[in-house]
Amino acid sequence: MIPNILQILTTAIKERRALAMRYHDQRDLRVIEPHALYYNERGEIVLDAFQTRGYSASGRPPPYWRPFRIKRISAITVLREQFAPRIAEGFSA
């Protein structure tokens, strides 16, 4: 796991900052808006995010909601880009 990844993610959520990341050792970047962290039924930490652009393994074009298992994030960068919570797209604090 990336050192300090939980700190990076919680800060990005609080500051509503977009992230560029690589997931599951894929070379292409995804740009996401992080909204919430939680534990799934297997006890893994998961990030709920709205992917706005970039790579999609399923071929489905963004934008859409997507859960990301933290242990599978292989690179992450906080962007200067800010966002508003995606309430119209189903986010509920």
Short mmCIF file of C-alpha atoms in Angstrom, two decimals:
data_model
loop_
_atom_site.label_atom_id
_atom_site.label_comp_id
_atom_site.label_asym_id
_atom_site.label_seq_id
_atom_site.Cartn_x
_atom_site.Cartn_y
_atom_site.Cartn_z
CA MET A 1 0.00 0.00 0.00
CA ILE A 2 1.12 3.56 -0.69
CA PRO A 3 2.52 5.23 2.46
CA ASN A 4 0.09 7.80 3.93
CA ILE A 5 -2.63 6.91 1.41
CA LEU A 6 -5.40 7.24 4.00
CA GLN A 7 -4.14 10.70 4.93
CA ILE A 8 -3.99 11.69 1.25
CA LEU A 9 -7.52 10.42 0.64
CA THR A 10 -9.11 11.96 3.73
CA THR A 11 -7.50 15.32 2.97
CA ALA A 12 -8.71 15.17 -0.65
CA ILE A 13 -12.24 14.33 0.53
CA LYS A 14 -12.28 17.18 3.07
CA GLU A 15 -10.83 19.70 0.60
CA ARG A 16 -12.91 18.34 -2.32
CA ARG A 17 -9.84 17.90 -4.49
CA ALA A 18 -9.78 15.63 -7.52
CA LEU A 19 -7.21 12.84 -7.75
CA ALA A 20 -5.30 11.25 -10.62
CA MET A 21 -4.57 7.61 -9.93
CA ARG A 22 -3.45 4.29 -11.31
CA TYR A 23 -5.47 1.31 -10.21
CA HIS A 24 -4.46 -2.33 -10.07
CA ASP A 25 -1.09 -1.77 -11.78
CA GLN A 26 -2.73 -0.43 -14.94
CA ARG A 27 -0.61 2.10 -16.81
CA ASP A 28 -3.40 4.50 -17.73
CA LEU A 29 -4.64 7.19 -15.35
CA ARG A 30 -8.12 7.75 -14.02
CA VAL A 31 -9.32 11.09 -12.66
CA ILE A 32 -11.71 10.76 -9.74
CA GLU A 33 -13.58 12.87 -7.23
CA PRO A 34 -13.25 11.09 -3.86
CA HIS A 35 -16.37 11.19 -1.68
CA ALA A 36 -16.25 8.56 1.09
CA LEU A 37 -14.11 5.87 2.72
CA TYR A 38 -15.59 2.77 4.36
CA TYR A 39 -14.94 -0.89 5.16
CA ASN A 40 -16.60 -3.47 2.90
CA GLU A 41 -17.97 -6.82 4.06
CA ARG A 42 -14.47 -8.37 3.82
CA GLY A 43 -12.92 -5.70 6.04
CA GLU A 44 -11.13 -3.96 3.15
CA ILE A 45 -10.99 -0.16 3.02
CA VAL A 46 -12.91 1.12 0.00
CA LEU A 47 -13.10 4.57 -1.58
CA ASP A 48 -16.35 5.65 -3.21
CA ALA A 49 -15.49 8.03 -6.01
CA PHE A 50 -17.03 9.63 -9.06
CA GLN A 51 -14.75 8.96 -12.02
CA THR A 52 -14.85 11.93 -14.37
CA ARG A 53 -12.35 10.89 -17.02
CA GLY A 54 -9.57 8.52 -17.91
CA TYR A 55 -9.15 4.78 -18.24
CA SER A 56 -11.96 2.30 -17.72
CA ALA A 57 -11.17 -1.43 -17.66
CA SER A 58 -14.82 -2.18 -18.47
CA GLY A 59 -14.77 0.12 -21.50
CA ARG A 60 -17.63 2.11 -20.00
CA PRO A 61 -17.04 5.82 -20.67
CA PRO A 62 -16.96 8.13 -17.61
CA PRO A 63 -18.56 9.80 -15.75
CA TYR A 64 -19.88 7.26 -13.22
CA TRP A 65 -19.68 6.16 -9.57
CA ARG A 66 -17.14 3.53 -8.75
CA PRO A 67 -15.80 1.86 -5.60
CA PHE A 68 -12.01 1.43 -5.43
CA ARG A 69 -10.29 -0.94 -3.00
CA ILE A 70 -7.49 1.06 -1.40
CA LYS A 71 -5.01 -1.81 -1.52
CA ARG A 72 -5.27 -1.84 -5.34
CA ILE A 73 -4.35 1.83 -5.86
CA SER A 74 -0.80 1.77 -7.21
CA ALA A 75 -0.18 5.53 -7.66
CA ILE A 76 -2.03 8.67 -6.63
CA THR A 77 -1.64 12.43 -7.11
CA VAL A 78 -3.76 15.20 -5.64
CA LEU A 79 -4.82 17.66 -8.35
CA ARG A 80 -5.47 21.38 -8.02
CA GLU A 81 -8.93 20.79 -9.48
CA GLN A 82 -11.76 21.06 -6.94
CA PHE A 83 -15.29 19.66 -7.13
CA ALA A 84 -18.71 19.96 -5.51
CA PRO A 85 -20.28 16.84 -3.95
CA ARG A 86 -22.21 14.87 -6.55
CA ILE A 87 -25.61 15.13 -4.89
CA ALA A 88 -27.50 15.14 -8.23
CA GLU A 89 -25.68 11.90 -9.12
CA GLY A 90 -26.75 10.17 -5.88
CA PHE A 91 -24.24 11.16 -3.20
CA SER A 92 -25.66 11.47 0.28
CA ALA A 93 -23.43 12.44 3.19
#
